[in-house]
């Protein structure tokens, strides 16, 4: 589906994209195979053809960063659909909301079909090794929260991996609100042992853990992992709604990864 997007080309909006489809241009290859039939003239046609060639070349090179920069956020679902099976889903818990005064406490990643947990004071820095191995990071609200906190925590200018924020994919599909709200709206429920835990409670769990309550630390890690799993489950359902052929995971089965 990524090759069916034309809206990353300057001057191509929904109406022009629909016109191209009506005239039988369903993909970049269609456009490059019938250049003289494109409904553009002169310099506009030249620029459009150039962008089609750049897009095809980026796809051949798996240059995901190119598509994230070029595609409008309303079309980011196409990128996620293309690389869904190799995407790494990430969630970050912190000591507070300020990226300037607070830091990450637990990071979890659903990577290669397994949950990976990184804890403050133990192995937090090892997340950077996983990020180097990842092809694409996916978060919920990561542009505003997770990614800036990771950059601050590790004192790096940027995380060296392309990133997609599911919050905006959800918003363009008609879903607003936080991850848990959307998850419940899709009919999914978390394990009972996580009832009542939210981001505020997670801060308290961290402080309990730091003064010797190992159980609080384990609960915090499982809560973070639940957010990661929820991000994955919501992503599946958003892509199915967009017309992708994905076999939906059973939430109960997915949550056995942290039970």
PDB file of C-alpha atoms in Angstrom:
ATOM      1  CA  UNK A   1       0.000   0.000   0.000  1.00  0.00           C
ATOM      2  CA  UNK A   2       2.931   2.337   0.443  1.00  0.00           C
ATOM      3  CA  UNK A   3       3.380   2.490  -3.346  1.00  0.00           C
ATOM      4  CA  UNK A   4      -0.193   3.736  -3.727  1.00  0.00           C
ATOM      5  CA  UNK A   5       0.539   7.028  -1.954  1.00  0.00           C
ATOM      6  CA  UNK A   6       0.918  10.188  -4.044  1.00  0.00           C
ATOM      7  CA  UNK A   7       0.232  12.815  -1.384  1.00  0.00           C
ATOM      8  CA  UNK A   8       3.884  13.227  -0.420  1.00  0.00           C
ATOM      9  CA  UNK A   9       4.477  15.022  -3.726  1.00  0.00           C
ATOM     10  CA  UNK A  10       4.216  18.805  -3.497  1.00  0.00           C
ATOM     11  CA  UNK A  11       0.896  19.994  -4.868  1.00  0.00           C
ATOM     12  CA  UNK A  12      -0.813  16.601  -4.682  1.00  0.00           C
ATOM     13  CA  UNK A  13      -3.784  16.688  -2.330  1.00  0.00           C
ATOM     14  CA  UNK A  14      -6.742  14.323  -1.903  1.00  0.00           C
ATOM     15  CA  UNK A  15      -8.510  15.562  -5.051  1.00  0.00           C
ATOM     16  CA  UNK A  16      -5.502  15.155  -7.336  1.00  0.00           C
ATOM     17  CA  UNK A  17      -4.688  11.772  -5.808  1.00  0.00           C
ATOM     18  CA  UNK A  18      -8.275  10.674  -6.527  1.00  0.00           C
ATOM     19  CA  UNK A  19      -7.970  11.974 -10.105  1.00  0.00           C
ATOM     20  CA  UNK A  20      -4.853   9.868 -10.619  1.00  0.00           C
ATOM     21  CA  UNK A  21      -6.665   6.802  -9.317  1.00  0.00           C
ATOM     22  CA  UNK A  22      -9.669   7.472 -11.577  1.00  0.00           C
ATOM     23  CA  UNK A  23      -7.348   7.555 -14.587  1.00  0.00           C
ATOM     24  CA  UNK A  24      -5.798   4.220 -13.695  1.00  0.00           C
ATOM     25  CA  UNK A  25      -2.679   5.381 -11.867  1.00  0.00           C
ATOM     26  CA  UNK A  26      -2.779   3.146  -8.792  1.00  0.00           C
ATOM     27  CA  UNK A  27       0.923   3.044  -7.947  1.00  0.00           C
ATOM     28  CA  UNK A  28       4.292   4.653  -8.555  1.00  0.00           C
ATOM     29  CA  UNK A  29       5.070   2.009 -11.181  1.00  0.00           C
ATOM     30  CA  UNK A  30       1.879   2.918 -13.058  1.00  0.00           C
ATOM     31  CA  UNK A  31       2.982   6.543 -13.180  1.00  0.00           C
ATOM     32  CA  UNK A  32       6.515   5.744 -14.315  1.00  0.00           C
ATOM     33  CA  UNK A  33       5.247   3.313 -16.928  1.00  0.00           C
ATOM     34  CA  UNK A  34       2.853   5.879 -18.447  1.00  0.00           C
ATOM     35  CA  UNK A  35       4.634   9.163 -17.922  1.00  0.00           C
ATOM     36  CA  UNK A  36       3.160  10.882 -20.967  1.00  0.00           C
ATOM     37  CA  UNK A  37      -0.391  10.088 -19.839  1.00  0.00           C
ATOM     38  CA  UNK A  38      -0.055  11.826 -16.497  1.00  0.00           C
ATOM     39  CA  UNK A  39      -2.597  14.670 -16.072  1.00  0.00           C
ATOM     40  CA  UNK A  40       0.151  17.275 -15.565  1.00  0.00           C
ATOM     41  CA  UNK A  41       2.104  19.519 -17.873  1.00  0.00           C
ATOM     42  CA  UNK A  42       5.627  20.893 -18.065  1.00  0.00           C
ATOM     43  CA  UNK A  43       7.546  21.393 -14.871  1.00  0.00           C
ATOM     44  CA  UNK A  44       4.832  19.892 -12.705  1.00  0.00           C
ATOM     45  CA  UNK A  45       4.990  16.608 -14.585  1.00  0.00           C
ATOM     46  CA  UNK A  46       8.781  16.601 -14.377  1.00  0.00           C
ATOM     47  CA  UNK A  47       8.735  17.172 -10.600  1.00  0.00           C
ATOM     48  CA  UNK A  48       6.100  14.496 -10.101  1.00  0.00           C
ATOM     49  CA  UNK A  49       8.065  11.921 -12.111  1.00  0.00           C
ATOM     50  CA  UNK A  50      11.233  12.776 -10.217  1.00  0.00           C
ATOM     51  CA  UNK A  51       9.448  12.216  -6.893  1.00  0.00           C
ATOM     52  CA  UNK A  52       8.058   8.876  -8.111  1.00  0.00           C
ATOM     53  CA  UNK A  53      11.596   7.758  -8.975  1.00  0.00           C
ATOM     54  CA  UNK A  54      12.953   8.927  -5.618  1.00  0.00           C
ATOM     55  CA  UNK A  55      10.147   7.109  -3.820  1.00  0.00           C
ATOM     56  CA  UNK A  56      10.762   3.854  -5.658  1.00  0.00           C
ATOM     57  CA  UNK A  57      14.498   4.119  -5.003  1.00  0.00           C
ATOM     58  CA  UNK A  58      13.877   4.758  -1.284  1.00  0.00           C
ATOM     59  CA  UNK A  59      11.656   1.690  -1.124  1.00  0.00           C
ATOM     60  CA  UNK A  60      14.317  -0.459  -2.764  1.00  0.00           C
ATOM     61  CA  UNK A  61      16.833   0.797  -0.173  1.00  0.00           C
ATOM     62  CA  UNK A  62      14.383   0.404   2.741  1.00  0.00           C
ATOM     63  CA  UNK A  63      14.930   4.078   3.514  1.00  0.00           C
ATOM     64  CA  UNK A  64      12.089   4.348   6.039  1.00  0.00           C
ATOM     65  CA  UNK A  65      13.271   7.749   7.241  1.00  0.00           C
ATOM     66  CA  UNK A  66      12.612   9.176   3.786  1.00  0.00           C
ATOM     67  CA  UNK A  67       8.965   8.123   3.903  1.00  0.00           C
ATOM     68  CA  UNK A  68       8.434   9.342   7.472  1.00  0.00           C
ATOM     69  CA  UNK A  69       9.765  12.763   6.468  1.00  0.00           C
ATOM     70  CA  UNK A  70       7.990  12.914   3.109  1.00  0.00           C
ATOM     71  CA  UNK A  71       4.561  11.414   3.846  1.00  0.00           C
ATOM     72  CA  UNK A  72       1.894  13.539   5.564  1.00  0.00           C
ATOM     73  CA  UNK A  73       0.923  12.062   8.933  1.00  0.00           C
ATOM     74  CA  UNK A  74      -2.442  11.015   7.535  1.00  0.00           C
ATOM     75  CA  UNK A  75      -0.545   8.574   5.321  1.00  0.00           C
ATOM     76  CA  UNK A  76       1.879   7.195   7.945  1.00  0.00           C
ATOM     77  CA  UNK A  77      -0.286   4.113   8.344  1.00  0.00           C
ATOM     78  CA  UNK A  78       1.024   3.008   4.951  1.00  0.00           C
ATOM     79  CA  UNK A  79       4.590   3.026   6.274  1.00  0.00           C
ATOM     80  CA  UNK A  80       3.586   1.039   9.346  1.00  0.00           C
ATOM     81  CA  UNK A  81       1.694  -1.438   7.171  1.00  0.00           C
ATOM     82  CA  UNK A  82       4.729  -1.979   4.952  1.00  0.00           C
ATOM     83  CA  UNK A  83       7.114  -2.597   7.864  1.00  0.00           C
ATOM     84  CA  UNK A  84       4.682  -3.885  10.484  1.00  0.00           C
ATOM     85  CA  UNK A  85       6.205  -7.338  10.854  1.00  0.00           C
ATOM     86  CA  UNK A  86       9.644  -5.893  11.537  1.00  0.00           C
ATOM     87  CA  UNK A  87       8.540  -2.908  13.659  1.00  0.00           C
ATOM     88  CA  UNK A  88       9.607  -2.618  17.310  1.00  0.00           C
ATOM     89  CA  UNK A  89       6.925  -1.311  19.672  1.00  0.00           C
ATOM     90  CA  UNK A  90       8.222   0.753  22.591  1.00  0.00           C
ATOM     91  CA  UNK A  91       6.927   2.332  25.796  1.00  0.00           C
ATOM     92  CA  UNK A  92       8.769   4.428  28.389  1.00  0.00           C
ATOM     93  CA  UNK A  93       7.932   5.079  32.059  1.00  0.00           C
ATOM     94  CA  UNK A  94       9.466   8.120  33.743  1.00  0.00           C
ATOM     95  CA  UNK A  95       9.812   9.943  37.065  1.00  0.00           C
ATOM     96  CA  UNK A  96       7.526  12.729  35.826  1.00  0.00           C
ATOM     97  CA  UNK A  97       6.357  14.719  32.833  1.00  0.00           C
ATOM     98  CA  UNK A  98       9.254  17.140  32.349  1.00  0.00           C
ATOM     99  CA  UNK A  99      11.916  15.974  29.944  1.00  0.00           C
ATOM    100  CA  UNK A 100      14.235  18.562  31.519  1.00  0.00           C
ATOM    101  CA  UNK A 101      13.957  17.454  35.170  1.00  0.00           C
ATOM    102  CA  UNK A 102      12.791  13.830  34.965  1.00  0.00           C
ATOM    103  CA  UNK A 103      14.209  10.677  33.412  1.00  0.00           C
ATOM    104  CA  UNK A 104      13.205   7.227  32.164  1.00  0.00           C
ATOM    105  CA  UNK A 105      12.726   4.507  34.778  1.00  0.00           C
ATOM    106  CA  UNK A 106      11.679   1.505  32.682  1.00  0.00           C
ATOM    107  CA  UNK A 107      11.662   0.945  28.929  1.00  0.00           C
ATOM    108  CA  UNK A 108       9.979  -2.037  27.314  1.00  0.00           C
ATOM    109  CA  UNK A 109      10.090  -3.116  23.694  1.00  0.00           C
ATOM    110  CA  UNK A 110       8.143  -5.727  21.755  1.00  0.00           C
ATOM    111  CA  UNK A 111      10.968  -6.737  19.433  1.00  0.00           C
ATOM    112  CA  UNK A 112      11.247  -9.920  17.377  1.00  0.00           C
ATOM    113  CA  UNK A 113       8.029 -11.234  18.970  1.00  0.00           C
ATOM    114  CA  UNK A 114       9.377 -10.971  22.529  1.00  0.00           C
ATOM    115  CA  UNK A 115       9.184  -8.452  25.382  1.00  0.00           C
ATOM    116  CA  UNK A 116      12.511  -6.825  26.297  1.00  0.00           C
ATOM    117  CA  UNK A 117      12.733  -4.863  29.555  1.00  0.00           C
ATOM    118  CA  UNK A 118      15.315  -2.212  30.460  1.00  0.00           C
ATOM    119  CA  UNK A 119      15.442  -0.957  34.058  1.00  0.00           C
ATOM    120  CA  UNK A 120      16.940   2.153  35.658  1.00  0.00           C
ATOM    121  CA  UNK A 121      20.120   1.339  37.529  1.00  0.00           C
ATOM    122  CA  UNK A 122      20.412  -2.082  35.893  1.00  0.00           C
ATOM    123  CA  UNK A 123      20.432  -2.288  32.106  1.00  0.00           C
ATOM    124  CA  UNK A 124      18.705   0.863  30.823  1.00  0.00           C
ATOM    125  CA  UNK A 125      21.560   1.748  28.429  1.00  0.00           C
ATOM    126  CA  UNK A 126      21.152  -1.593  26.646  1.00  0.00           C
ATOM    127  CA  UNK A 127      18.031  -0.189  24.998  1.00  0.00           C
ATOM    128  CA  UNK A 128      20.338   1.705  22.637  1.00  0.00           C
ATOM    129  CA  UNK A 129      21.746  -1.613  21.416  1.00  0.00           C
ATOM    130  CA  UNK A 130      18.233  -2.826  20.643  1.00  0.00           C
ATOM    131  CA  UNK A 131      17.394   0.466  18.909  1.00  0.00           C
ATOM    132  CA  UNK A 132      20.430   0.032  16.653  1.00  0.00           C
ATOM    133  CA  UNK A 133      19.092  -3.408  15.705  1.00  0.00           C
ATOM    134  CA  UNK A 134      15.534  -2.172  15.093  1.00  0.00           C
ATOM    135  CA  UNK A 135      14.257  -1.233  11.651  1.00  0.00           C
ATOM    136  CA  UNK A 136      11.384   0.965  12.827  1.00  0.00           C
ATOM    137  CA  UNK A 137      10.227   2.125  16.270  1.00  0.00           C
ATOM    138  CA  UNK A 138       6.492   2.525  16.932  1.00  0.00           C
ATOM    139  CA  UNK A 139       5.060   4.307  19.972  1.00  0.00           C
ATOM    140  CA  UNK A 140       1.851   5.947  21.126  1.00  0.00           C
ATOM    141  CA  UNK A 141       2.433   9.685  21.629  1.00  0.00           C
ATOM    142  CA  UNK A 142       6.155   9.098  21.256  1.00  0.00           C
ATOM    143  CA  UNK A 143       6.800  12.321  19.342  1.00  0.00           C
ATOM    144  CA  UNK A 144       5.814  14.335  22.411  1.00  0.00           C
ATOM    145  CA  UNK A 145       6.839  11.950  25.194  1.00  0.00           C
ATOM    146  CA  UNK A 146       8.800   8.719  24.686  1.00  0.00           C
ATOM    147  CA  UNK A 147      11.353   9.868  22.120  1.00  0.00           C
ATOM    148  CA  UNK A 148      12.262  13.180  23.846  1.00  0.00           C
ATOM    149  CA  UNK A 149      12.644  11.312  27.154  1.00  0.00           C
ATOM    150  CA  UNK A 150      14.874   8.697  25.558  1.00  0.00           C
ATOM    151  CA  UNK A 151      17.061  11.387  24.029  1.00  0.00           C
ATOM    152  CA  UNK A 152      17.310  13.208  27.362  1.00  0.00           C
ATOM    153  CA  UNK A 153      17.897  10.060  29.421  1.00  0.00           C
ATOM    154  CA  UNK A 154      20.703   8.864  27.171  1.00  0.00           C
ATOM    155  CA  UNK A 155      22.023  12.364  26.406  1.00  0.00           C
ATOM    156  CA  UNK A 156      21.898  11.831  22.657  1.00  0.00           C
ATOM    157  CA  UNK A 157      20.705  14.298  19.982  1.00  0.00           C
ATOM    158  CA  UNK A 158      18.453  11.674  18.422  1.00  0.00           C
ATOM    159  CA  UNK A 159      17.553   7.991  18.606  1.00  0.00           C
ATOM    160  CA  UNK A 160      19.216   6.304  15.661  1.00  0.00           C
ATOM    161  CA  UNK A 161      16.114   4.620  14.269  1.00  0.00           C
ATOM    162  CA  UNK A 162      13.081   5.794  12.252  1.00  0.00           C
ATOM    163  CA  UNK A 163      10.002   6.326  14.412  1.00  0.00           C
ATOM    164  CA  UNK A 164       6.236   6.374  13.870  1.00  0.00           C
ATOM    165  CA  UNK A 165       3.756   7.779  16.387  1.00  0.00           C
ATOM    166  CA  UNK A 166       0.507   5.787  16.452  1.00  0.00           C
ATOM    167  CA  UNK A 167      -1.334   8.614  18.157  1.00  0.00           C
ATOM    168  CA  UNK A 168      -1.652  10.457  14.857  1.00  0.00           C
ATOM    169  CA  UNK A 169      -2.528   7.350  12.874  1.00  0.00           C
ATOM    170  CA  UNK A 170      -5.324   6.774  15.405  1.00  0.00           C
ATOM    171  CA  UNK A 171      -6.439  10.410  15.211  1.00  0.00           C
ATOM    172  CA  UNK A 172      -6.753  10.280  11.435  1.00  0.00           C
ATOM    173  CA  UNK A 173      -8.827   7.091  11.820  1.00  0.00           C
ATOM    174  CA  UNK A 174     -11.241   8.941  14.130  1.00  0.00           C
ATOM    175  CA  UNK A 175      -9.798   7.916  17.517  1.00  0.00           C
ATOM    176  CA  UNK A 176      -8.913  10.569  20.072  1.00  0.00           C
ATOM    177  CA  UNK A 177      -7.751  10.293  23.663  1.00  0.00           C
ATOM    178  CA  UNK A 178      -5.042   8.244  25.296  1.00  0.00           C
ATOM    179  CA  UNK A 179      -3.885   4.716  24.614  1.00  0.00           C
ATOM    180  CA  UNK A 180      -5.972   3.085  27.359  1.00  0.00           C
ATOM    181  CA  UNK A 181      -9.111   4.934  26.233  1.00  0.00           C
ATOM    182  CA  UNK A 182      -8.652   3.798  22.636  1.00  0.00           C
ATOM    183  CA  UNK A 183      -7.803   0.271  23.751  1.00  0.00           C
ATOM    184  CA  UNK A 184     -11.058   0.027  25.733  1.00  0.00           C
ATOM    185  CA  UNK A 185     -12.984   1.573  22.843  1.00  0.00           C
ATOM    186  CA  UNK A 186     -11.745  -1.270  20.649  1.00  0.00           C
ATOM    187  CA  UNK A 187     -13.127  -3.764  23.164  1.00  0.00           C
ATOM    188  CA  UNK A 188      -9.827  -4.835  24.720  1.00  0.00           C
ATOM    189  CA  UNK A 189      -9.089  -5.210  28.434  1.00  0.00           C
ATOM    190  CA  UNK A 190      -5.828  -5.538  30.329  1.00  0.00           C
ATOM    191  CA  UNK A 191      -5.118  -8.202  32.966  1.00  0.00           C
ATOM    192  CA  UNK A 192      -6.901  -7.660  36.293  1.00  0.00           C
ATOM    193  CA  UNK A 193      -3.615  -7.317  38.196  1.00  0.00           C
ATOM    194  CA  UNK A 194      -2.980  -4.028  36.356  1.00  0.00           C
ATOM    195  CA  UNK A 195      -6.375  -2.474  37.189  1.00  0.00           C
ATOM    196  CA  UNK A 196      -6.055   1.033  38.570  1.00  0.00           C
ATOM    197  CA  UNK A 197      -2.452   1.576  37.510  1.00  0.00           C
ATOM    198  CA  UNK A 198      -1.757   4.629  35.385  1.00  0.00           C
ATOM    199  CA  UNK A 199       1.188   6.894  34.658  1.00  0.00           C
ATOM    200  CA  UNK A 200       0.844   8.724  37.976  1.00  0.00           C
ATOM    201  CA  UNK A 201       0.792   5.457  39.933  1.00  0.00           C
ATOM    202  CA  UNK A 202       3.828   4.295  37.927  1.00  0.00           C
ATOM    203  CA  UNK A 203       5.881   7.156  39.393  1.00  0.00           C
ATOM    204  CA  UNK A 204       4.985   5.995  42.886  1.00  0.00           C
ATOM    205  CA  UNK A 205       5.916   2.418  42.031  1.00  0.00           C
ATOM    206  CA  UNK A 206       9.350   3.599  40.928  1.00  0.00           C
ATOM    207  CA  UNK A 207      10.016   5.366  44.234  1.00  0.00           C
ATOM    208  CA  UNK A 208       8.849   2.306  46.201  1.00  0.00           C
ATOM    209  CA  UNK A 209      11.176   0.173  44.114  1.00  0.00           C
ATOM    210  CA  UNK A 210      14.113   2.472  44.791  1.00  0.00           C
ATOM    211  CA  UNK A 211      13.711   2.106  48.564  1.00  0.00           C
ATOM    212  CA  UNK A 212      13.745  -1.670  48.416  1.00  0.00           C
ATOM    213  CA  UNK A 213      10.304  -2.863  47.295  1.00  0.00           C
ATOM    214  CA  UNK A 214      11.247  -5.343  44.558  1.00  0.00           C
ATOM    215  CA  UNK A 215       7.576  -6.178  43.979  1.00  0.00           C
ATOM    216  CA  UNK A 216       6.837  -2.552  43.070  1.00  0.00           C
ATOM    217  CA  UNK A 217       9.653  -2.652  40.525  1.00  0.00           C
ATOM    218  CA  UNK A 218       8.244  -5.803  38.969  1.00  0.00           C
ATOM    219  CA  UNK A 219       4.751  -4.301  38.803  1.00  0.00           C
ATOM    220  CA  UNK A 220       6.173  -1.186  37.150  1.00  0.00           C
ATOM    221  CA  UNK A 221       7.943  -3.291  34.520  1.00  0.00           C
ATOM    222  CA  UNK A 222       4.774  -5.300  33.812  1.00  0.00           C
ATOM    223  CA  UNK A 223       2.716  -2.112  33.547  1.00  0.00           C
ATOM    224  CA  UNK A 224       5.202  -0.675  31.049  1.00  0.00           C
ATOM    225  CA  UNK A 225       5.135  -3.916  29.074  1.00  0.00           C
ATOM    226  CA  UNK A 226       1.322  -3.805  29.041  1.00  0.00           C
ATOM    227  CA  UNK A 227       1.467  -0.362  27.408  1.00  0.00           C
ATOM    228  CA  UNK A 228       3.832  -1.777  24.795  1.00  0.00           C
ATOM    229  CA  UNK A 229       1.532  -4.710  24.070  1.00  0.00           C
ATOM    230  CA  UNK A 230      -1.479  -2.384  23.910  1.00  0.00           C
ATOM    231  CA  UNK A 231       0.336  -0.205  21.369  1.00  0.00           C
ATOM    232  CA  UNK A 232       0.916  -3.286  19.219  1.00  0.00           C
ATOM    233  CA  UNK A 233      -2.696  -4.466  19.530  1.00  0.00           C
ATOM    234  CA  UNK A 234      -4.096  -1.031  18.697  1.00  0.00           C
ATOM    235  CA  UNK A 235      -1.752  -0.786  15.699  1.00  0.00           C
ATOM    236  CA  UNK A 236      -3.052  -4.098  14.352  1.00  0.00           C
ATOM    237  CA  UNK A 237      -6.630  -2.918  14.544  1.00  0.00           C
ATOM    238  CA  UNK A 238      -5.928   0.480  13.008  1.00  0.00           C
ATOM    239  CA  UNK A 239      -4.268  -1.182  10.021  1.00  0.00           C
ATOM    240  CA  UNK A 240      -7.144  -3.632   9.569  1.00  0.00           C
ATOM    241  CA  UNK A 241      -9.562  -0.677   9.592  1.00  0.00           C
ATOM    242  CA  UNK A 242      -7.419   0.907   6.868  1.00  0.00           C
ATOM    243  CA  UNK A 243      -7.874  -2.186   4.702  1.00  0.00           C
ATOM    244  CA  UNK A 244      -4.696  -4.139   5.488  1.00  0.00           C
ATOM    245  CA  UNK A 245      -4.767  -7.908   5.653  1.00  0.00           C
ATOM    246  CA  UNK A 246      -3.479  -8.644   9.142  1.00  0.00           C
ATOM    247  CA  UNK A 247      -4.507 -11.507  11.386  1.00  0.00           C
ATOM    248  CA  UNK A 248      -5.537  -9.919  14.665  1.00  0.00           C
ATOM    249  CA  UNK A 249      -3.808 -11.167  17.791  1.00  0.00           C
ATOM    250  CA  UNK A 250      -5.809 -12.387  20.779  1.00  0.00           C
ATOM    251  CA  UNK A 251      -5.270  -9.798  23.560  1.00  0.00           C
ATOM    252  CA  UNK A 252      -5.518 -12.448  26.286  1.00  0.00           C
ATOM    253  CA  UNK A 253      -2.810 -14.463  24.582  1.00  0.00           C
ATOM    254  CA  UNK A 254      -0.600 -11.413  24.114  1.00  0.00           C
ATOM    255  CA  UNK A 255      -0.894 -10.441  27.774  1.00  0.00           C
ATOM    256  CA  UNK A 256       0.346 -13.878  28.830  1.00  0.00           C
ATOM    257  CA  UNK A 257       3.773 -12.465  27.901  1.00  0.00           C
ATOM    258  CA  UNK A 258       3.666 -10.473  31.158  1.00  0.00           C
ATOM    259  CA  UNK A 259       1.496 -12.646  33.406  1.00  0.00           C
TER     260      UNK A 259
END
